XYZ file of C-alpha atoms in Angstrom:
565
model
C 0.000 0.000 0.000
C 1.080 3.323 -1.393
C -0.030 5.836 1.120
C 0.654 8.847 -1.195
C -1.128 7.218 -4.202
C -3.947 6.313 -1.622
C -4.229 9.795 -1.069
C -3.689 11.102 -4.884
C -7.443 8.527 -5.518
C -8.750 9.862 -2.709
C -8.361 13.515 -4.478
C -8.933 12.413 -7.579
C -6.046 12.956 -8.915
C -4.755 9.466 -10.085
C -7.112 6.585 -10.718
C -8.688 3.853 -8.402
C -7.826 0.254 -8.693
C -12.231 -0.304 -8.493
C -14.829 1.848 -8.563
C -18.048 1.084 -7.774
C -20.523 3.602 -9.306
C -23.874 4.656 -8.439
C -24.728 3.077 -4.860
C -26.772 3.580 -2.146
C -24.389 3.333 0.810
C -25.669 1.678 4.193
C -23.894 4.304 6.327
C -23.272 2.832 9.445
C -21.783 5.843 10.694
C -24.833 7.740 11.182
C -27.801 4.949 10.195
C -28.895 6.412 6.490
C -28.737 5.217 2.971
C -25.887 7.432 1.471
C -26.154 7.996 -2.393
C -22.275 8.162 -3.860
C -19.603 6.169 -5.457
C -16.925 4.584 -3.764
C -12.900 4.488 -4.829
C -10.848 2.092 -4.007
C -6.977 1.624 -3.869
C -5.673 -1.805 -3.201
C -7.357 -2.899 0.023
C -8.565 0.479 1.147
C -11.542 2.050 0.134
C -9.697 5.798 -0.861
C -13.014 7.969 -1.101
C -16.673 8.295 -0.882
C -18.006 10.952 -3.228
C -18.479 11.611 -6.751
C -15.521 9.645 -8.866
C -15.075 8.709 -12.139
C -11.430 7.461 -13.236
C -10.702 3.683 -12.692
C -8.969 1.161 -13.743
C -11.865 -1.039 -13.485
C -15.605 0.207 -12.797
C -18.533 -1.532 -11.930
C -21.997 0.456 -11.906
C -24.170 -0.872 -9.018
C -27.043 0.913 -10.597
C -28.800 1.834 -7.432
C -28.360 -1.617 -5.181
C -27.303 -1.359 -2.066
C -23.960 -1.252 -0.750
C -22.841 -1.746 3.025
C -20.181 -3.057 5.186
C -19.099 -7.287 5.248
C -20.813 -8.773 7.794
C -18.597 -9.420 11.002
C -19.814 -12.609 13.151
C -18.936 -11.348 16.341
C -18.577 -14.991 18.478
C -18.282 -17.859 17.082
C -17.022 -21.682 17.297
C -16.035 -22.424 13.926
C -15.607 -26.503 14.370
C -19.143 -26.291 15.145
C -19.471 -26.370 11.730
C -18.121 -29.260 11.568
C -16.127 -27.407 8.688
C -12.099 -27.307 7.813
C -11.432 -23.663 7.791
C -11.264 -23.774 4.099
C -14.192 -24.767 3.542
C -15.915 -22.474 6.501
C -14.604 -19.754 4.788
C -15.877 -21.212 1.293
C -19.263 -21.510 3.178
C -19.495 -17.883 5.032
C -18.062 -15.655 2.698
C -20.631 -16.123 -0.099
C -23.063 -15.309 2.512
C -21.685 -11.456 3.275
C -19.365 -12.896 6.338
C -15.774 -11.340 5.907
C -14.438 -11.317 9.246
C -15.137 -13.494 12.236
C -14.087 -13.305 15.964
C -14.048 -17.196 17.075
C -12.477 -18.673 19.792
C -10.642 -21.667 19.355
C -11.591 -23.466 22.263
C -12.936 -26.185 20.827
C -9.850 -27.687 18.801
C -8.011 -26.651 21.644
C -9.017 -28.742 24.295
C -8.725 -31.832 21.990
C -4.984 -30.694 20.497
C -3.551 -27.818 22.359
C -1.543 -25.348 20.509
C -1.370 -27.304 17.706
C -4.550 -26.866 17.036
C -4.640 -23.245 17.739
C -1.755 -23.185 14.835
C -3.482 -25.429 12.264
C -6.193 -22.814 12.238
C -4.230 -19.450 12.623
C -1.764 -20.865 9.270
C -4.435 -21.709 6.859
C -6.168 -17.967 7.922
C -3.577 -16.226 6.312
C -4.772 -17.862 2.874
C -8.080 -17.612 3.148
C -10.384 -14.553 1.736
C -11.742 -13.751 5.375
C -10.404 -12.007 8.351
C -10.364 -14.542 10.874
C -9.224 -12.813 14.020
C -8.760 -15.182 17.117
C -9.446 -14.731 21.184
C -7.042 -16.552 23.182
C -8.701 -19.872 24.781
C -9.428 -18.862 28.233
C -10.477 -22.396 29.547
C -8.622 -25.055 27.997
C -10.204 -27.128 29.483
C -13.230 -25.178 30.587
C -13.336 -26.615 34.710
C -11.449 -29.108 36.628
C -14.546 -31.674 36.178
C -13.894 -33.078 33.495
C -10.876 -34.773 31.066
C -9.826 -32.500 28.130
C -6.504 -33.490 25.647
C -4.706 -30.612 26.495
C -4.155 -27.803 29.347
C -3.543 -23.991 28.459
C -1.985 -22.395 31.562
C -1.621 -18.571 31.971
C 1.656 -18.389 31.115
C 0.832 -19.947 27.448
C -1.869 -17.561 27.305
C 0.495 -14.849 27.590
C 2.287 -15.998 24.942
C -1.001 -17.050 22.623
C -2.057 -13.049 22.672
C 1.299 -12.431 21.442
C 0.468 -13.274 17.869
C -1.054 -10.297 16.231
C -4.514 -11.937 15.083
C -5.007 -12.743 18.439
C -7.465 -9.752 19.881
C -8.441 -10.464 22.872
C -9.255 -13.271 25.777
C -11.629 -15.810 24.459
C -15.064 -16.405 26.915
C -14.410 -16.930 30.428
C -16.482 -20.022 31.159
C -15.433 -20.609 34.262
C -17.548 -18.017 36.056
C -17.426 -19.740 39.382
C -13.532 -19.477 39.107
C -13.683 -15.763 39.264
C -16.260 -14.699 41.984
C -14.377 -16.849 43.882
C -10.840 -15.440 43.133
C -9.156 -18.676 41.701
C -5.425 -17.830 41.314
C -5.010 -19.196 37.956
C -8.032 -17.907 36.003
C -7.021 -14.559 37.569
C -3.910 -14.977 36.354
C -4.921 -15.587 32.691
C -7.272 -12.186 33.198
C -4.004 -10.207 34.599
C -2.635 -11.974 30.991
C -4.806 -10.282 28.950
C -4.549 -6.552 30.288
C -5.166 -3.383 27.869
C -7.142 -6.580 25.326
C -10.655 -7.180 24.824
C -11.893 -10.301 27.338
C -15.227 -11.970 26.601
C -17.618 -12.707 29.511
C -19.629 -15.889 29.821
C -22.358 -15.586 32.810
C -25.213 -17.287 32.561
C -27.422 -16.908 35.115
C -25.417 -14.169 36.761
C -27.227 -11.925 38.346
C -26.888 -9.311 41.911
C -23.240 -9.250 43.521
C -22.170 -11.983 41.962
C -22.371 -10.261 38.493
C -20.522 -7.182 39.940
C -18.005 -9.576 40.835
C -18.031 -11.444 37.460
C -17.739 -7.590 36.115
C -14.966 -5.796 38.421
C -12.729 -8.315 36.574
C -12.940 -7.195 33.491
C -15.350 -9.024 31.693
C -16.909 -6.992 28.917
C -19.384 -9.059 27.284
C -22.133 -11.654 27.255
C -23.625 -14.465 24.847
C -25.258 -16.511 27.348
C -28.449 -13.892 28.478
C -31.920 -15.901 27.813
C -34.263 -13.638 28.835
C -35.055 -10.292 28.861
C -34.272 -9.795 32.462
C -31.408 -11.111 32.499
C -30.288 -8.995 29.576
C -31.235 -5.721 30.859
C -29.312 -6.127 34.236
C -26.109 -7.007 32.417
C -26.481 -3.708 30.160
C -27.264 -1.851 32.660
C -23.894 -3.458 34.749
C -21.946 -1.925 31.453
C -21.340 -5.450 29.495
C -21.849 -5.388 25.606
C -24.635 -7.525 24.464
C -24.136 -10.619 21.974
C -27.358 -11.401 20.360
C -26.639 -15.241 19.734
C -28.964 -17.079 17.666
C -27.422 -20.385 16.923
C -28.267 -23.994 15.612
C -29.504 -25.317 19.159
C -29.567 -21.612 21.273
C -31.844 -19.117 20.274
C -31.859 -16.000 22.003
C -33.462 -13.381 19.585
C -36.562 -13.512 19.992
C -36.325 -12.930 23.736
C -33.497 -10.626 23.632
C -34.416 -8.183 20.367
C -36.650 -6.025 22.612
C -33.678 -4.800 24.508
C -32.460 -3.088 21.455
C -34.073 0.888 21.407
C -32.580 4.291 20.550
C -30.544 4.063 23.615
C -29.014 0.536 23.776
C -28.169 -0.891 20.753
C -24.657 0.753 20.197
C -23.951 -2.023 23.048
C -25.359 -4.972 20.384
C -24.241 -6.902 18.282
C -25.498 -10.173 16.505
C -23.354 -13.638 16.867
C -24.241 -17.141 16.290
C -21.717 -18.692 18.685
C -22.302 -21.964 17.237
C -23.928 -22.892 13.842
C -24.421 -26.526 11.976
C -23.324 -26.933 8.927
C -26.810 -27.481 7.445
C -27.813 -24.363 8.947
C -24.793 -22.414 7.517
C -25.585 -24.044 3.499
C -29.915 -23.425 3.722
C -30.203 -20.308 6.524
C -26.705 -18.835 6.287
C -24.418 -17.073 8.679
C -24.480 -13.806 10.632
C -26.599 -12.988 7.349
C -29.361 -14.941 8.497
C -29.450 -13.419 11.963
C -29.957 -9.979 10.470
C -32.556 -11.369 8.412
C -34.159 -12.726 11.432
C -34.020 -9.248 13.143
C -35.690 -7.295 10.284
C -38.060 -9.808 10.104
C -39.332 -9.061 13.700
C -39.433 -5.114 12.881
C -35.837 -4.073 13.849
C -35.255 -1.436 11.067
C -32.574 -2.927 8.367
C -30.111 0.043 8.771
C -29.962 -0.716 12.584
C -29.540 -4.565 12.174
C -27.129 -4.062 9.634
C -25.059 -1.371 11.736
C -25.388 -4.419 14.349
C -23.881 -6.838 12.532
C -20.819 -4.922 11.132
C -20.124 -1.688 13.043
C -21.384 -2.311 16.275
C -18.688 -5.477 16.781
C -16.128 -3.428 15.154
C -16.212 -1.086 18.060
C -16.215 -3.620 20.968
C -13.438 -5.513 19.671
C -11.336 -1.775 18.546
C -11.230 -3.384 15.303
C -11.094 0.655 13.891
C -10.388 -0.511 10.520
C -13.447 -1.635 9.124
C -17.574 -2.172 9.702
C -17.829 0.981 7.638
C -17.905 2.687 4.131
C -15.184 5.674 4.541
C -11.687 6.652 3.621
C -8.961 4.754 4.959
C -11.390 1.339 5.693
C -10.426 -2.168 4.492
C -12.968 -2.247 1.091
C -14.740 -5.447 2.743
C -17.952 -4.810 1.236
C -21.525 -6.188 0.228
C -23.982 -5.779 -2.617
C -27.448 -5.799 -1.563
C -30.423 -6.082 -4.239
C -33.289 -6.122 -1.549
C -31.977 -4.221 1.564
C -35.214 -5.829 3.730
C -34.134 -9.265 2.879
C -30.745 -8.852 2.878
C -30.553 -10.201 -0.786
C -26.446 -10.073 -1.160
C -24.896 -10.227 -4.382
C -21.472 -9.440 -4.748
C -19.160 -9.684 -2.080
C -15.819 -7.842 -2.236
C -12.692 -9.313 0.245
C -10.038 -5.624 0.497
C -11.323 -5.013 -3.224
C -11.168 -7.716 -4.691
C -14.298 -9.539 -5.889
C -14.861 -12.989 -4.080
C -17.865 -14.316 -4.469
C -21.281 -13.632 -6.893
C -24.822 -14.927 -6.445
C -24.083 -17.183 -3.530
C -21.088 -18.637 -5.186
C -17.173 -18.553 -4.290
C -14.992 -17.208 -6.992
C -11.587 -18.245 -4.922
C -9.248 -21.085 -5.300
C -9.306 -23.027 -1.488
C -5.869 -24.049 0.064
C -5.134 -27.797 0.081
C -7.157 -29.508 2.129
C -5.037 -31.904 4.510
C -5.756 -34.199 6.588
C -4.200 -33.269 9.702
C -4.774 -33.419 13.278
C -5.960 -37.266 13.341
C -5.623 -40.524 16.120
C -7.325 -38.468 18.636
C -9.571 -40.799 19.740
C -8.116 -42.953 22.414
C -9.897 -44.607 24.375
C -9.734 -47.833 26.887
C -11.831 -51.094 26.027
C -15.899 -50.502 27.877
C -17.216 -53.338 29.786
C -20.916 -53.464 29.967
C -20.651 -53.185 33.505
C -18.787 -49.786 33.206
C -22.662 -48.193 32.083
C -24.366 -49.385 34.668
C -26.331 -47.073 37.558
C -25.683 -48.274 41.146
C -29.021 -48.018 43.017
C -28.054 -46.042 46.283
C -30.992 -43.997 46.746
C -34.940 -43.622 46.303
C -34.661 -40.755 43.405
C -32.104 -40.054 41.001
C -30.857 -37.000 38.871
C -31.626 -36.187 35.818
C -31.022 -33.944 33.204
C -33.764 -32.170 31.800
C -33.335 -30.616 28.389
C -34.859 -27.114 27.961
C -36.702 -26.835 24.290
C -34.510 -24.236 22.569
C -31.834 -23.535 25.228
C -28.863 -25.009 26.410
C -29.516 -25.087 29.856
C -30.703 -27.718 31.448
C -33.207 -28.663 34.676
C -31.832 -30.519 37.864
C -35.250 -32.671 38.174
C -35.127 -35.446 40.549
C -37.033 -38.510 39.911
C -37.695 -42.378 41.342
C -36.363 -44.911 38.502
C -36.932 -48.790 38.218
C -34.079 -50.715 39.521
C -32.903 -54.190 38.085
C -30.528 -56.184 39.863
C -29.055 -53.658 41.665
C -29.042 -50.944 38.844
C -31.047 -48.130 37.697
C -32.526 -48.519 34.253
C -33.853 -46.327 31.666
C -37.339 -45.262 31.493
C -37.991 -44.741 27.691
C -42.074 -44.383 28.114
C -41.471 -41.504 30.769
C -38.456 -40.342 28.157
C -35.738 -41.162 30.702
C -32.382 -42.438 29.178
C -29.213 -43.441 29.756
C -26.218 -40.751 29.078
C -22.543 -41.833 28.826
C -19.634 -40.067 28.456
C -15.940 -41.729 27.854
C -12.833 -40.072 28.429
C -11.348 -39.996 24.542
C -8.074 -38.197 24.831
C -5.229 -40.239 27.209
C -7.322 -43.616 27.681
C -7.759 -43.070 30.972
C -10.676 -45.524 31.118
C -13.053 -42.557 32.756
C -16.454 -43.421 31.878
C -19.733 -40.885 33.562
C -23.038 -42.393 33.526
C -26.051 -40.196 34.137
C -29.733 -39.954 32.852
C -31.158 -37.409 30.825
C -34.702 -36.232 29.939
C -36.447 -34.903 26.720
C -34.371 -36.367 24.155
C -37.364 -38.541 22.829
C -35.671 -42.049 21.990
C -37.660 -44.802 21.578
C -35.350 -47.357 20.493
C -31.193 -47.018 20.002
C -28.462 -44.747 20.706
C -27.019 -41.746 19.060
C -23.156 -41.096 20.006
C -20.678 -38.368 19.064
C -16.974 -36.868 19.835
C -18.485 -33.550 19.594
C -19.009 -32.818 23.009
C -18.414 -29.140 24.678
C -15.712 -28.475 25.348
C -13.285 -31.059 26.371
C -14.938 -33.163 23.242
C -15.152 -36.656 25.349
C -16.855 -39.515 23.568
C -21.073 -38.846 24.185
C -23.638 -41.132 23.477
C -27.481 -41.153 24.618
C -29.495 -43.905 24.234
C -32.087 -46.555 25.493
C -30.031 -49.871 26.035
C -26.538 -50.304 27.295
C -26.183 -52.418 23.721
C -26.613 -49.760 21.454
C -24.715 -47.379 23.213
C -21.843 -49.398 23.328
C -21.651 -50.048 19.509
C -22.419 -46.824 19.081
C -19.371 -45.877 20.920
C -17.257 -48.498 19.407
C -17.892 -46.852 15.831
C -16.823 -43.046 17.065
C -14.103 -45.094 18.558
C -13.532 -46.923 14.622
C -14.270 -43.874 12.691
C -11.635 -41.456 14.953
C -14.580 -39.153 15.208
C -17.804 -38.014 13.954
C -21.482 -38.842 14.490
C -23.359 -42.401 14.861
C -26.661 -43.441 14.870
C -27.286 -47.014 16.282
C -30.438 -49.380 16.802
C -30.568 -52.665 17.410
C -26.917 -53.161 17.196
C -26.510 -52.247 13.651
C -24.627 -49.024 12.556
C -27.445 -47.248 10.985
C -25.740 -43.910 9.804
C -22.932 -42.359 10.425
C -20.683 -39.015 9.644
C -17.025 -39.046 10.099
C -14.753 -36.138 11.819
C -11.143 -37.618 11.552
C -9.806 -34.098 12.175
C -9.496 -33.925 15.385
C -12.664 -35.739 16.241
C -14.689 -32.288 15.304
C -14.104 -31.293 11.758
C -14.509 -33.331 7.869
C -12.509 -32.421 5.213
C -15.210 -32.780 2.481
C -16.554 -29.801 0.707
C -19.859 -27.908 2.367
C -22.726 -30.133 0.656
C -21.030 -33.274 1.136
C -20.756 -32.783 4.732
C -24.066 -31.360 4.854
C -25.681 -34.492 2.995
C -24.345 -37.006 5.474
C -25.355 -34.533 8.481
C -28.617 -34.532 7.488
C -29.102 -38.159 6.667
C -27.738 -38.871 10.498
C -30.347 -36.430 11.682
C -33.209 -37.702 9.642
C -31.765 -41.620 10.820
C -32.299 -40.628 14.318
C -35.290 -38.778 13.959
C -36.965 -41.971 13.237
C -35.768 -43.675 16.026
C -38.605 -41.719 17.933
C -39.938 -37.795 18.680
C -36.877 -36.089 18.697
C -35.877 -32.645 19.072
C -34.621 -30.680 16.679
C -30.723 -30.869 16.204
C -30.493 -33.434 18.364
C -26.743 -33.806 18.037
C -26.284 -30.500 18.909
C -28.294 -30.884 22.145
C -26.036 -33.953 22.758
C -23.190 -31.752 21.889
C -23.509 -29.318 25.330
C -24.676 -31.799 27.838
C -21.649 -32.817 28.940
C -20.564 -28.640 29.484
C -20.015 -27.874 33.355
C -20.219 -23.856 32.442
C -23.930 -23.932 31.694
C -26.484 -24.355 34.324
C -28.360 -26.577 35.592
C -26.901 -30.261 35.375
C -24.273 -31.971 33.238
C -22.239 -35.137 32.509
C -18.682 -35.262 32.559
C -16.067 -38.030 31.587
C -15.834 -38.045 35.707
C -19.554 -38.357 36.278
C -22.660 -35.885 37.196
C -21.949 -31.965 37.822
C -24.275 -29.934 39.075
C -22.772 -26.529 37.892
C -24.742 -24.129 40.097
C -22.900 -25.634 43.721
C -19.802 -25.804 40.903
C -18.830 -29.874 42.113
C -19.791 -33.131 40.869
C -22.433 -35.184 43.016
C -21.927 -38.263 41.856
């Protein structure tokens, strides 16, 4: 970049490498459609005005244009993606920069896994921009393949895409002034340090806050998210594959609020990614439900620039990065052409980039020790038993405590009250660690469903209603290295493989999508499931999220932060 020729465009002087003629600009400056043309030099857009020499000029003819969408907080292995072909998913879809914390991949491979994804970044057409894993693993209750101290923290937010401290989970860790957590937060100084609280609420919030703690994905009502913006934290509007906040949450967004909003997705399928889209569809969503397009758009580009002091971009003016959209139909976000620091990308939904190679690293990460059929069982010890209620729609879960039948000794399933069996292996160092529990609202009548996605220390998790099923079920995951598995009747119904890492495939988008959806639609006939029933699975073993959860070292109930049996 030539700063004097920058500014010779900018004057009109010399010409612009692109100019884009005739659009209405989505300024999300000061929330109006802007009529002007736009210059641009290399990466930067030079000027905003009336221009007219060019190298190259495209007239828009009156569509829209606005900022690239910026997705705010995300997981991208929820995808289930490599980060080629995330990006060859997102980007059509208006998404040119994402915040996402690498947790995930982290607790199964450490820094290694943090590097796999930061490398391939650099050749990819979208700004990925990383937050240091703050809880790798997330609590002491469970087994995850690798351990992130402070002092690697320290050195993590050296890199320069790293931004900030990624979501601190472990809430109960500071309000109660754990050294090391503090430690990581004393680590990240003078950075941006996403909040996780869900729940939090009174003194304990101010406690959560006087930390440092800026933000929060994890509000599920409308209570709850008024306190916190009122406490000073910046609100992430998630609306994800299995948590949907919008709806609940959109009301907090008036004249006065929503410069502290912003739209994220935290974690997304990848069906929902090829047929709804990415941050894209949120906004959608929000216009939808009367939030006025300029606003919605300013909250899914601008707004997230700000919180993360990402000054560069999330706006049309002199001196941005010339990540821009196209919009035909500004109320349903209709996006045409999508331009990655000027250069066109993408057209009509469709890439127009080359991906990196697509390797298959990161693999033999499922270890685990050989299951006896005893190891499943449920000792009878008391009259009632915990379970774990799935919430419709949420992530959280109810502690509900109910009387089970007992069989020689051990508690057994109840599939007509929807009661089943929950098991979660320890897949990492073969430790043989094996936590049984019971869980109810998952709707299986017959079989088992089992995955190595499993938040966040990505253990071996399989529901189901006979000790048989699970354990072929688990076998398989164990076979395949990773992925999903539906079982019944101890046959290997379907089945969708993750050998990277146990979390992502290396096939393209619609290949990965096709054998997602044919394990969904195989275990949706196994009895009235859910929807995304995988990704319910998915967060019930998490000891962050209230109320009750399974770990590799058994049942956690996450309010009194211990496990109780």
């Amino acid at each position: 970049m030539n700063l004097k020729e920058l500014i010779s465009v900018a004057r009109g002087e010399i010409p612009a490498d692109l100019l884009l003629k005739n659009a209405r600009i989505v300024n999300t400056f000061i929330g109006e459609i802007e009529q002007a043309d736009v210059a641009i030099y290399g990466d930067k857009i030079a000027g905003v005005g009336d221009y007219d020499k060019a190298r190259e000029i495209i007239d828009l003819q009156g569509k829209f244009l606005a900022p690239g969408l910026i997705n705010g907080h995300t997981h991208i292995e929820s995808s289930m993606l490599h980060p080629a072909r995330y990006a060859q998913a997102v980007v059509p879809r208006g998404t040119l920069a994402v915040v996402t914390d690498l947790h995930e991949i982290a607790n199964v491979c450490g820094s290694e896994g943090i590097k796999f994804v930061t490398d391939l970044a650099r050749k990819l057409p979208l700004d990925m921009l990383f937050m240091a894993p703050s809880c790798v693993p997330a609590t002491h209750l469970e087994t995850s393949g690798a351990q992130i101290s402070s002092r690697e923290v320290r050195k993590i937010l050296a890199h320069p895409k790293i931004i900030g401290l990624g979501e601190m989970m472990n809430f109960p860790g500071v309000v109660s002034g754990d050294e090391e957590v503090l430690q990581k937060i004393d680590a990240s100084k003078g950075k941006v340090i996403d909040g996780h609280a869900p729940g939090l609420a009174g003194k304990e919030l101010n406690a959560y806050l006087s930390a440092g703690m800026l933000s929060d994905h994890e509000s599920t009502t409308l209570e709850e998210g008024k306190e916190k913006l009122r406490r000073g934290m910046y609100l992430m509007i998630r609306e994800g594959s299995s948590e949907k906040n919008l709806d609940a949450l959109l009301p907090l967004v008036t004249d006065n609020t929503y410069k502290r909003c912003f739209f994220v997705v935290d974690d997304l399928s990848c069906s929902d990614l090829l047929w709804e889209g990415d941050i894209d569809s949120v906004v959608r969503k929000a216009i939808s439900r009367g939030l006025e397009p300029i606003r919605a758009i300013q909250m899914a580009t601008i707004n997230a620039t700000e919180y993360f002091r990402l000054y560069d971009r999330g706006g049309i003016g002199p001196g941005y990065i010339a990540d821009l959209i196209t919009i035909t139909d500004l109320a349903k976000l209709e996006i045409d052409m999508v331009f990655y620091r000027g250069k066109l990308v993408a057209r009509q939904g469709k890439p127009l980039f080359t991906l990196p190679p697509v390797t298959l690293e990161l693999r033999d990460t499922v270890r685990i020790k050989p299951i006896m059929g005893k190891s499943l069982k449920i000792a009878a010890v008391d009259e009632t038993y915990p379970v774990i209620e799935i919430t419709p729609g949420q992530i959280v879960t109810r502690k509900a405590m109910e009387k089970m039948k007992v069989v020689d000794g051990a508690v057994m399933p109840d599939v007509g009250r929807d009661i089943l069996k929950l098991v979660v292996v320890e897949r990492h160092k073969a430790r043989g660690n094996i936590g049984v529990g019971l869980v109810k609202g998952f709707g299986l009548k017959k079989g088992a469903l089992a995955s190595s996605v499993a938040h966040d220390s990505h253990n071996i998790i399989a529901v189901g209603t006979n000790d048989f099923d699970i354990l072929k079920a688990i076998e398989e995951i164990n076979r395949l290295q990773g992925g999903l598995v539906v079982c019944a009747n101890l046959e290997i119904l379907a089945s969708l493989p993750l050998p990277i890492a146990g979390l992502l495939s290396p096939e393209p988008l619609d290949v990965v999508v096709s054998q997602h959806e044919i394990v969904e639609r195989t275990a949706a006939n196994l009895g009235n499931l859910p929807p995304s029933p995988f990704a319910i699975l998915s967060f019930l073993a998490l000891p962050v999220i209230p109320e009750l959860r399974l770990t590799d070292l058994g049942l956690v109930d996450v309010n009194e932060f211990k496990l109780i049996r």
